[in-house]
């Protein structure tokens, strides 16, 4: 029995907990007066997290490397970029909830910070492994050009963003750590509180990756170091010992919340649970059968009748028929199709005072979930050519998706490569009727002109990824003709801001400056470009339903049924403004050039005050 504390709250300890929640990489340990370890703050790191500049001081405290502070600054530095829609390369543009984003993932992650803050349930990434042959992203870490071998690089069209990090480079591990650190910092912000990230890696950087993840996510949120058997019998890269495995490091945003989703119980434990102890926490478990007289058939949604087992024996159930029907009506039982078989599942309550056991707390070896060869076969099946090297197998990602991912959750992969993750999400949705959404991010890295991909007409990796999603969706639909899954995706491409000559940060703008920028939108930008720029600024998801309509010769854009309504035409008549106001959108946006003069703008404000007082109105 616990004793009463009989003292006031330790505010210092509470403040440390708050800082840990915001900046887990700023936590360390110190000894108290009794010599016991306690949580403490690394104030040098905290100062760096709150500073836009690289601070002076030795980078030698605990796990560090040359460029670490600069990578933190880079992650926090704002950018003047946008995401431009590309309807012609998209599938089912108006209604799909999936995204395919082309561009440097560091910059894309920055742009998604508002729209997807705390909304992504699962992230899977397969970053460059740093074997001495892999190309990694070069970011602006304020290192002089002399620090790099300029002749050994492979570059994209946007400022030499990639280079071959050979093991002869003195900054071999430092460059890789800087690259991954800033991206994981931003990725953590996007995870839901009960979200989880899986990172594939091999022996070359697994130690450093774990150190980085311990700082970014907090060592207490380490879930498991999964071992995936990626080969059978080693390979050409094996020398002294046949290397048949890779790792998948797994971290939670908040590991204390994972228990509600990753429970496994023994049969004996399930027998002991009490339904009256329900505290609103549950998981779906297979509906139990047992020997006895409770024999009855169960009819599945497609008419399939479950009456006999594979041996031809009548199936007996744990609950009575009356209880079964009652639980179905109450939503306590669901019948879903997994693969070719129907599964009957019920809500398993977690007894009050009991702590669920997580499958993630055990050592886990992943075998029989595909290999590198399987991944290559997955791609070959769609293209009939070997156009992508070492892709992850759909089976592996499908396996990872099974760890606590809800039917409506968002999955992200910001090193998406051949888009295996998108393929796996669509496959799972088709199998169980879920509505999971994916966000794929990939730099349009050029294909080697001698490669099979280039010869087949694919100039960069993004072209391969998008085409794979199209072909995979078609095949899945053929294999599951009755399935209702989202096989579309919106293509967005990273580009410079929609505005011309922007020299000021938003906080620096004054009215006299705004007046000078009235016509400061670039000539090549479309209405959709402007609309999606507004979505990013307002922090709205980029995958909601969209439609447009013509009102008195003006194009009116309606995003998610009134979340945002925009019109970017010049000289919009008052009648159109009134029609938009009557729709009572949450937000409305126009161009400055939409109005002839200041009195016209004042009139717009008055119209919205009268017809839609709760609408937030802005101009570009």
XYZ file of C-alpha atoms in Angstrom:
620
model
C 0.000 0.000 0.000
C 1.364 3.384 -1.015
C 1.981 6.053 1.626
C 0.549 9.518 1.337
C 3.152 11.944 0.151
C 2.305 14.665 2.695
C 4.264 17.254 0.792
C 3.647 19.695 -1.992
C 4.145 18.833 -5.633
C 7.744 18.855 -6.853
C 7.424 21.565 -9.503
C 11.001 21.070 -10.683
C 10.306 17.421 -11.445
C 7.092 18.373 -13.241
C 8.918 20.930 -15.366
C 11.552 18.343 -16.274
C 8.757 15.968 -17.364
C 7.276 18.687 -19.591
C 10.653 19.408 -21.191
C 11.189 15.675 -21.754
C 7.844 15.431 -23.551
C 8.821 18.273 -25.889
C 12.550 17.606 -26.255
C 13.476 14.007 -25.356
C 16.931 14.486 -26.846
C 17.665 17.070 -24.118
C 17.376 14.530 -21.304
C 20.343 13.105 -19.419
C 21.049 11.723 -15.959
C 22.758 13.116 -12.863
C 23.382 11.872 -9.332
C 21.356 13.267 -6.455
C 22.632 13.925 -2.911
C 22.392 10.214 -2.099
C 24.347 9.175 -5.181
C 21.250 7.836 -6.998
C 20.635 8.634 -10.640
C 17.870 11.088 -11.487
C 16.591 12.794 -14.614
C 18.341 16.007 -15.572
C 18.358 18.496 -18.438
C 21.208 18.881 -20.919
C 20.953 22.662 -21.018
C 23.477 23.024 -23.823
C 21.307 20.840 -26.036
C 18.149 22.681 -24.917
C 19.717 26.008 -25.835
C 20.584 24.620 -29.262
C 17.014 23.366 -29.757
C 15.721 26.874 -29.075
C 18.299 28.702 -31.170
C 18.129 29.355 -34.933
C 21.937 29.487 -35.125
C 24.759 27.081 -34.412
C 25.958 27.788 -30.868
C 29.608 27.752 -29.868
C 30.940 24.936 -27.765
C 32.549 21.541 -28.095
C 30.388 18.834 -29.638
C 31.735 16.134 -27.397
C 28.975 15.551 -24.834
C 27.830 11.926 -24.836
C 26.713 10.818 -28.317
C 27.853 13.507 -30.734
C 29.528 14.102 -34.068
C 30.741 16.988 -36.169
C 27.655 18.679 -37.578
C 25.149 17.538 -34.951
C 24.176 21.019 -33.787
C 23.937 22.181 -37.369
C 21.548 19.329 -38.188
C 19.278 20.479 -35.341
C 19.330 24.030 -36.660
C 18.560 22.762 -40.151
C 15.551 20.793 -38.911
C 14.151 23.881 -37.163
C 14.926 26.392 -39.915
C 11.833 27.601 -41.859
C 11.751 27.344 -45.641
C 9.928 29.253 -48.336
C 8.620 26.341 -50.352
C 5.284 24.884 -51.351
C 3.719 21.705 -52.714
C 2.262 22.047 -56.193
C -0.531 19.671 -57.269
C -0.043 17.570 -60.389
C -3.476 16.317 -61.456
C -2.292 14.771 -64.708
C -0.066 12.256 -62.882
C -2.609 11.527 -60.147
C -5.309 8.863 -59.952
C -8.828 9.784 -58.775
C -7.614 13.254 -57.832
C -10.886 14.666 -56.455
C -11.653 11.875 -53.969
C -8.520 9.885 -53.121
C -7.091 10.256 -49.615
C -3.606 8.998 -50.525
C -0.637 11.254 -51.263
C 2.501 10.849 -53.350
C 4.893 13.765 -52.778
C 7.985 14.374 -54.879
C 10.854 16.285 -53.317
C 13.602 16.367 -50.705
C 12.044 14.642 -47.704
C 13.578 17.064 -45.198
C 11.820 20.011 -46.820
C 8.608 18.046 -47.360
C 8.529 17.043 -43.683
C 8.862 20.702 -42.752
C 5.900 21.637 -44.934
C 3.747 18.878 -43.419
C 4.362 19.942 -39.804
C 1.072 21.834 -39.502
C -1.209 19.724 -41.693
C -0.171 16.373 -40.183
C 1.020 17.292 -36.698
C 0.183 14.318 -34.470
C -1.886 12.585 -37.167
C 0.317 9.804 -38.570
C -0.163 6.487 -36.759
C 2.740 4.615 -38.329
C 5.926 5.578 -40.164
C 8.088 3.085 -42.006
C 11.338 4.164 -43.641
C 14.152 2.358 -45.408
C 16.900 5.029 -45.510
C 20.300 4.695 -47.240
C 22.387 2.194 -45.307
C 25.761 3.988 -45.615
C 27.713 0.997 -46.849
C 30.153 3.178 -48.754
C 28.191 2.808 -51.985
C 24.863 4.388 -51.004
C 23.960 7.949 -51.903
C 22.760 10.116 -49.032
C 21.099 13.502 -48.932
C 23.333 16.512 -48.569
C 21.675 19.215 -46.491
C 22.781 22.775 -45.814
C 24.788 22.174 -42.661
C 27.028 25.170 -43.341
C 30.063 23.048 -44.062
C 32.508 24.417 -46.583
C 32.724 22.797 -50.002
C 36.234 21.636 -49.108
C 34.713 19.219 -46.583
C 33.302 17.154 -49.403
C 34.769 15.332 -52.360
C 33.048 17.286 -55.110
C 34.088 14.840 -57.808
C 32.524 11.741 -56.276
C 28.943 12.941 -56.043
C 25.743 12.184 -57.868
C 23.456 15.192 -57.870
C 19.833 15.996 -58.492
C 18.506 19.094 -60.234
C 18.031 21.077 -57.037
C 21.410 22.023 -55.692
C 23.488 18.845 -55.512
C 21.418 17.229 -52.787
C 22.943 13.751 -52.974
C 26.458 12.392 -52.828
C 28.187 9.030 -52.469
C 29.354 8.784 -48.872
C 32.422 6.586 -49.346
C 34.100 5.033 -46.323
C 37.293 6.949 -47.158
C 35.470 10.156 -46.240
C 36.613 11.370 -42.808
C 33.051 12.378 -42.057
C 31.655 9.017 -43.169
C 29.464 8.371 -40.109
C 28.970 12.044 -39.230
C 27.359 12.882 -42.573
C 24.971 9.963 -42.269
C 24.026 10.792 -38.664
C 23.352 14.426 -39.583
C 21.161 13.342 -42.475
C 18.970 10.976 -40.438
C 18.852 13.045 -37.224
C 17.081 16.082 -38.653
C 14.535 13.947 -40.500
C 13.664 11.866 -37.453
C 13.212 15.034 -35.386
C 10.548 16.222 -37.819
C 9.023 12.767 -38.210
C 8.441 12.445 -34.480
C 6.206 15.518 -34.545
C 3.919 13.884 -37.089
C 3.279 10.723 -35.075
C 0.103 10.335 -33.046
C 0.621 9.980 -29.305
C 0.213 6.210 -29.713
C 2.126 6.152 -32.992
C 5.126 4.013 -33.861
C 8.034 4.246 -36.304
C 9.888 1.363 -37.965
C 13.340 2.042 -39.461
C 15.124 -0.570 -41.577
C 18.907 -0.654 -41.248
C 21.859 -3.041 -41.525
C 24.972 -3.605 -39.406
C 26.827 -0.589 -40.793
C 24.812 2.074 -38.937
C 22.491 0.185 -36.570
C 24.466 1.292 -33.509
C 24.470 4.960 -34.502
C 20.835 4.806 -35.570
C 19.821 3.478 -32.173
C 21.753 6.258 -30.447
C 20.050 8.840 -32.669
C 16.604 7.348 -32.039
C 17.251 7.185 -28.295
C 17.813 10.943 -28.339
C 15.008 11.899 -30.714
C 12.274 9.633 -29.330
C 13.667 9.051 -25.854
C 15.375 5.821 -24.805
C 12.325 4.885 -22.747
C 10.270 4.739 -25.952
C 12.466 2.049 -27.515
C 10.171 -0.852 -28.389
C 12.292 -3.501 -30.077
C 15.156 -4.214 -32.436
C 13.463 -6.584 -34.826
C 15.636 -8.936 -36.862
C 14.420 -9.615 -40.398
C 15.804 -12.557 -42.332
C 16.222 -10.838 -45.683
C 18.143 -13.612 -47.450
C 18.452 -17.356 -47.591
C 22.113 -18.384 -47.595
C 23.831 -14.994 -47.584
C 24.846 -13.115 -50.703
C 27.663 -11.584 -52.721
C 28.210 -8.974 -50.001
C 28.972 -11.671 -47.423
C 32.651 -12.470 -46.730
C 33.591 -14.300 -43.552
C 30.029 -15.101 -42.433
C 26.897 -15.405 -44.536
C 24.868 -12.288 -43.657
C 21.182 -13.147 -43.917
C 19.570 -10.424 -41.857
C 18.796 -6.756 -41.443
C 17.268 -4.892 -38.526
C 14.099 -2.894 -38.047
C 14.407 -0.487 -35.115
C 11.031 0.243 -33.553
C 10.215 3.287 -31.409
C 6.986 4.643 -29.989
C 5.966 8.265 -29.621
C 4.753 7.348 -26.133
C 5.312 3.726 -25.210
C 2.884 3.866 -22.287
C 0.020 4.137 -24.781
C 1.002 1.100 -26.859
C -0.483 -1.378 -24.398
C -3.982 -0.604 -25.615
C -3.133 -1.929 -29.047
C -0.470 -4.613 -28.819
C -1.860 -7.064 -26.272
C -1.305 -10.818 -26.344
C -2.868 -13.090 -23.784
C -2.601 -16.778 -22.976
C -5.725 -18.939 -23.117
C -5.614 -19.172 -19.324
C -5.558 -15.390 -19.005
C -8.523 -14.972 -21.331
C -10.531 -17.427 -19.231
C -9.839 -15.311 -16.141
C -10.877 -11.940 -17.521
C -14.102 -10.370 -16.196
C -16.372 -8.411 -18.493
C -17.734 -6.276 -15.661
C -14.239 -4.810 -15.229
C -14.504 -2.979 -18.562
C -12.722 0.396 -18.432
C -13.175 1.249 -22.078
C -9.963 -0.396 -23.303
C -10.125 -3.402 -25.607
C -8.602 -5.205 -28.531
C -10.054 -7.529 -31.143
C -9.316 -11.202 -30.523
C -10.340 -14.282 -32.446
C -13.735 -15.544 -31.327
C -12.994 -18.602 -29.205
C -14.296 -22.085 -29.937
C -14.617 -24.825 -27.339
C -15.973 -28.317 -26.922
C -19.622 -28.407 -25.836
C -23.165 -28.110 -27.097
C -23.014 -24.552 -28.457
C -23.128 -25.516 -32.137
C -24.509 -22.996 -34.617
C -23.608 -21.612 -38.042
C -22.430 -18.018 -38.558
C -23.283 -16.128 -41.741
C -20.589 -13.784 -43.110
C -21.303 -10.463 -44.901
C -20.890 -12.081 -48.358
C -23.248 -14.947 -47.502
C -20.543 -17.474 -46.640
C -21.722 -19.769 -43.845
C -19.230 -20.880 -41.203
C -20.517 -24.217 -39.916
C -17.800 -26.852 -40.288
C -14.079 -26.795 -39.659
C -11.433 -27.976 -42.140
C -11.921 -31.576 -40.961
C -15.656 -31.497 -41.587
C -16.635 -31.295 -37.924
C -19.342 -28.951 -36.707
C -17.902 -25.823 -35.100
C -18.723 -25.195 -31.442
C -18.434 -21.717 -29.964
C -17.549 -20.189 -26.611
C -20.790 -18.189 -26.419
C -24.412 -19.127 -26.888
C -26.254 -18.223 -30.111
C -28.395 -15.682 -28.241
C -25.328 -14.089 -26.700
C -23.593 -14.061 -30.080
C -26.502 -12.302 -31.819
C -26.753 -9.799 -28.983
C -23.035 -8.985 -29.145
C -23.144 -8.563 -32.932
C -25.990 -6.063 -32.557
C -24.021 -4.191 -29.869
C -20.878 -3.981 -32.001
C -18.986 -6.343 -29.714
C -18.294 -8.837 -32.521
C -17.060 -8.233 -36.063
C -16.681 -10.605 -39.007
C -13.869 -9.623 -41.401
C -12.111 -11.285 -44.290
C -8.358 -11.783 -43.951
C -6.889 -13.085 -47.174
C -9.235 -15.804 -48.398
C -10.615 -16.697 -44.971
C -13.273 -15.129 -42.777
C -12.356 -14.279 -39.196
C -14.850 -13.865 -36.355
C -13.479 -11.488 -33.716
C -14.761 -10.021 -30.470
C -13.785 -7.102 -28.278
C -11.441 -8.365 -25.587
C -11.714 -6.214 -22.453
C -8.659 -5.347 -20.423
C -9.407 -6.023 -16.739
C -9.102 -3.156 -14.297
C -5.673 -3.095 -12.713
C -4.137 -5.459 -15.248
C -1.244 -4.411 -17.468
C -1.428 -5.811 -21.010
C 1.614 -7.624 -22.285
C 3.014 -6.330 -25.542
C 4.365 -8.472 -28.321
C 6.933 -5.710 -28.682
C 8.481 -6.479 -25.312
C 9.909 -9.779 -26.517
C 12.860 -10.485 -28.776
C 11.390 -10.774 -32.226
C 12.849 -12.449 -35.283
C 10.932 -11.891 -38.496
C 11.227 -14.809 -40.868
C 8.912 -16.162 -43.537
C 7.799 -12.583 -44.254
C 9.508 -12.170 -47.582
C 13.132 -11.566 -48.530
C 15.014 -9.119 -50.709
C 14.467 -11.544 -53.591
C 10.757 -11.565 -52.840
C 10.731 -7.770 -52.979
C 12.442 -7.840 -56.361
C 9.862 -10.364 -57.562
C 7.048 -8.082 -56.354
C 8.331 -5.305 -58.604
C 9.173 -7.623 -61.502
C 5.625 -8.971 -61.437
C 4.292 -5.540 -62.403
C 6.993 -4.384 -64.834
C 8.452 -7.640 -66.210
C 11.870 -6.010 -65.829
C 14.368 -5.613 -62.985
C 13.920 -1.875 -62.680
C 14.548 -1.372 -58.953
C 17.340 -2.689 -56.732
C 16.679 -4.332 -53.368
C 13.080 -3.237 -52.713
C 11.443 -4.368 -49.495
C 8.834 -7.127 -49.986
C 5.144 -6.321 -49.666
C 4.849 -9.227 -47.253
C 7.234 -7.606 -44.771
C 5.474 -4.223 -44.745
C 2.099 -5.966 -44.616
C 3.376 -7.769 -41.506
C 4.426 -4.496 -39.851
C 1.089 -2.879 -40.676
C -0.558 -5.511 -38.507
C 0.960 -4.047 -35.323
C -1.891 -1.973 -33.906
C -2.738 -0.014 -37.042
C -6.412 0.988 -37.045
C -8.669 0.715 -40.072
C -8.630 4.490 -40.719
C -5.066 5.391 -39.772
C -2.403 7.189 -41.819
C 0.841 5.461 -42.826
C 3.884 7.443 -44.001
C 7.075 6.448 -45.789
C 9.439 9.328 -46.578
C 12.091 7.170 -48.260
C 9.413 5.480 -50.356
C 11.608 4.150 -53.192
C 9.525 1.790 -55.323
C 6.429 2.468 -53.130
C 6.256 -0.947 -51.457
C 4.550 0.658 -48.451
C 1.755 2.082 -50.605
C 1.306 -1.338 -52.226
C 1.076 -3.019 -48.804
C -1.491 -0.507 -47.500
C -3.771 -1.036 -50.503
C -3.369 -4.805 -50.200
C -4.361 -4.782 -46.525
C -7.347 -2.496 -47.154
C -8.598 -4.801 -49.896
C -8.269 -7.809 -47.602
C -10.033 -6.468 -44.509
C -12.141 -3.563 -45.805
C -10.055 -0.930 -43.999
C -9.604 2.692 -45.055
C -5.969 3.297 -44.171
C -4.293 6.166 -46.017
C -0.704 6.462 -47.206
C 1.694 9.371 -47.656
C 4.691 8.525 -49.824
C 7.628 10.964 -50.093
C 10.497 10.461 -52.522
C 13.233 12.599 -54.051
C 13.028 12.405 -57.866
C 16.477 10.830 -58.031
C 17.552 10.231 -61.631
C 17.869 6.699 -62.940
C 21.194 5.660 -64.425
C 20.985 5.879 -68.214
C 22.374 2.349 -68.439
C 19.749 0.914 -66.082
C 16.769 -1.214 -67.088
C 14.494 1.411 -65.555
C 15.840 4.177 -67.790
C 15.657 1.955 -70.867
C 12.031 1.212 -69.987
C 11.250 4.938 -70.014
C 11.498 5.788 -66.311
C 13.729 8.823 -65.895
C 13.616 8.941 -62.083
C 12.581 6.865 -59.069
C 9.325 8.778 -58.602
C 8.126 7.671 -62.029
C 8.738 4.060 -60.972
C 6.925 4.502 -57.657
C 3.842 6.141 -59.155
C 3.546 3.560 -61.910
C 3.918 0.733 -59.442
C 1.010 2.080 -57.368
C -1.150 2.298 -60.492
C -0.337 -1.255 -61.567
C -0.588 -2.696 -58.057
C -3.992 -1.093 -57.537
C -5.244 -2.602 -60.785
C -3.987 -6.063 -59.872
C -5.413 -5.897 -56.353
C -8.782 -4.883 -57.771
C -8.692 -7.870 -60.141
C -7.865 -10.230 -57.270
C -10.490 -8.712 -54.953
C -13.364 -7.726 -57.274
C -15.745 -7.021 -54.383
C -13.283 -4.985 -52.322
C -13.811 -1.266 -51.855
C -10.342 0.237 -51.399
C -8.714 3.509 -52.376
C -6.379 2.774 -55.278
C -5.819 6.419 -56.131
C -3.287 9.030 -55.048
C -2.704 12.758 -55.357
C 0.672 13.776 -56.715
C 2.232 16.874 -55.177
C 5.635 18.259 -56.114
C 7.957 20.362 -53.982
C 8.713 23.770 -55.468
C 9.662 27.300 -54.487
C 7.052 29.545 -52.903
C 4.120 30.751 -55.002
C 5.095 34.328 -54.203
C 7.673 36.442 -56.002
C 10.675 37.962 -54.251
C 9.657 37.229 -50.679
C 12.331 38.746 -48.502
C 10.478 38.786 -45.226
C 9.482 36.181 -42.690
C 5.708 36.312 -41.979
C 6.274 37.994 -38.594
C 8.238 40.790 -40.300
C 5.434 41.910 -42.604
C 3.886 45.311 -42.021
C 0.958 46.811 -43.915
C 3.166 49.005 -46.104
C 5.095 45.896 -47.174
C 1.892 43.970 -47.896
C 0.712 46.786 -50.146
C 3.824 46.314 -52.281
C 3.101 42.591 -52.673
C -0.482 42.862 -53.991
C 0.444 41.273 -57.313
C 3.306 39.216 -56.071
C 2.107 35.779 -57.204
C 4.263 34.069 -59.795
C 2.762 34.021 -63.276
C 3.131 30.257 -63.760
C 1.056 29.349 -60.681
C -2.435 27.916 -61.096
C -5.475 28.190 -58.856
C -4.727 24.727 -57.475
C -1.161 25.786 -56.647
C -2.536 28.687 -54.624
C -5.209 26.556 -52.987
C -2.732 23.966 -51.732
C -0.401 26.698 -50.538
C -3.303 27.953 -48.420
C -3.950 24.425 -47.089
C -0.362 24.197 -45.870
C -0.515 27.580 -44.182
C -3.818 26.809 -42.493
C -2.626 23.353 -41.480
C -5.336 21.413 -43.315
C -4.791 17.822 -44.494
C -3.914 17.608 -48.176
C -6.041 14.560 -48.953
C -9.590 15.735 -48.312
C -12.367 15.749 -50.993
C -12.205 18.613 -53.458
C -14.547 20.066 -56.045
C -14.912 23.268 -58.004
C -17.899 25.007 -59.533
C -18.559 27.941 -61.809
C -20.534 30.815 -60.306
C -21.213 33.684 -62.703
C -18.097 32.843 -64.734
C -15.928 32.698 -61.589
C -14.199 29.466 -60.532
C -14.963 28.676 -56.890
C -12.904 25.966 -55.164
C -14.562 24.047 -52.325
C -12.253 21.982 -50.135
C -13.772 19.300 -47.912
C -17.299 20.655 -48.143
C -16.591 24.095 -46.768
C -13.444 23.680 -44.708
C -11.995 26.193 -47.138
C -13.596 27.952 -50.104
C -11.407 29.991 -52.424
C -11.778 32.125 -55.514
C -8.696 33.531 -57.188
C -10.320 35.303 -60.143
C -9.772 39.001 -60.802
C -12.536 41.514 -60.059
C -14.950 39.126 -58.364
C -18.484 40.613 -58.401
C -20.290 41.216 -55.138
C -22.919 38.631 -56.034
C -20.253 35.877 -56.110
C -18.831 37.010 -52.767
C -22.359 36.864 -51.360
C -22.893 33.354 -52.769
C -19.665 32.160 -51.129
C -20.563 33.785 -47.805
C -23.968 32.078 -47.842
C -22.148 28.713 -47.967
C -20.741 29.673 -44.522
C -17.300 28.087 -44.973
C -14.919 27.804 -42.054
C -12.304 29.646 -44.110
C -12.379 31.765 -47.264
C -9.479 33.115 -49.289
C -9.113 35.450 -52.273
C -6.330 37.243 -54.133
C -5.736 40.903 -53.460
C -6.193 41.483 -57.166
C -9.703 40.017 -56.857
C -10.871 43.436 -55.671
C -10.644 46.734 -57.477
C -9.765 48.865 -54.471
C -9.794 49.121 -50.679
C -13.520 49.955 -50.454
C -14.231 46.702 -52.312
C -12.217 44.763 -49.727
C -14.071 46.488 -46.893
C -17.347 45.528 -48.548
C -16.246 41.857 -48.617
C -15.533 42.020 -44.893
C -18.983 43.444 -44.225
C -20.689 40.778 -46.354
C -19.018 38.003 -44.370
C -19.777 39.719 -41.052
C -23.445 39.724 -41.982
C -23.820 36.298 -43.648
C -20.972 34.214 -42.204
C -19.608 35.862 -39.053
C -17.645 32.763 -38.037
C -15.735 32.500 -41.323
C -12.038 33.337 -41.274
C -11.341 35.443 -44.381
C -7.856 36.031 -45.818
C -6.288 37.324 -49.008
C -3.093 36.359 -50.843
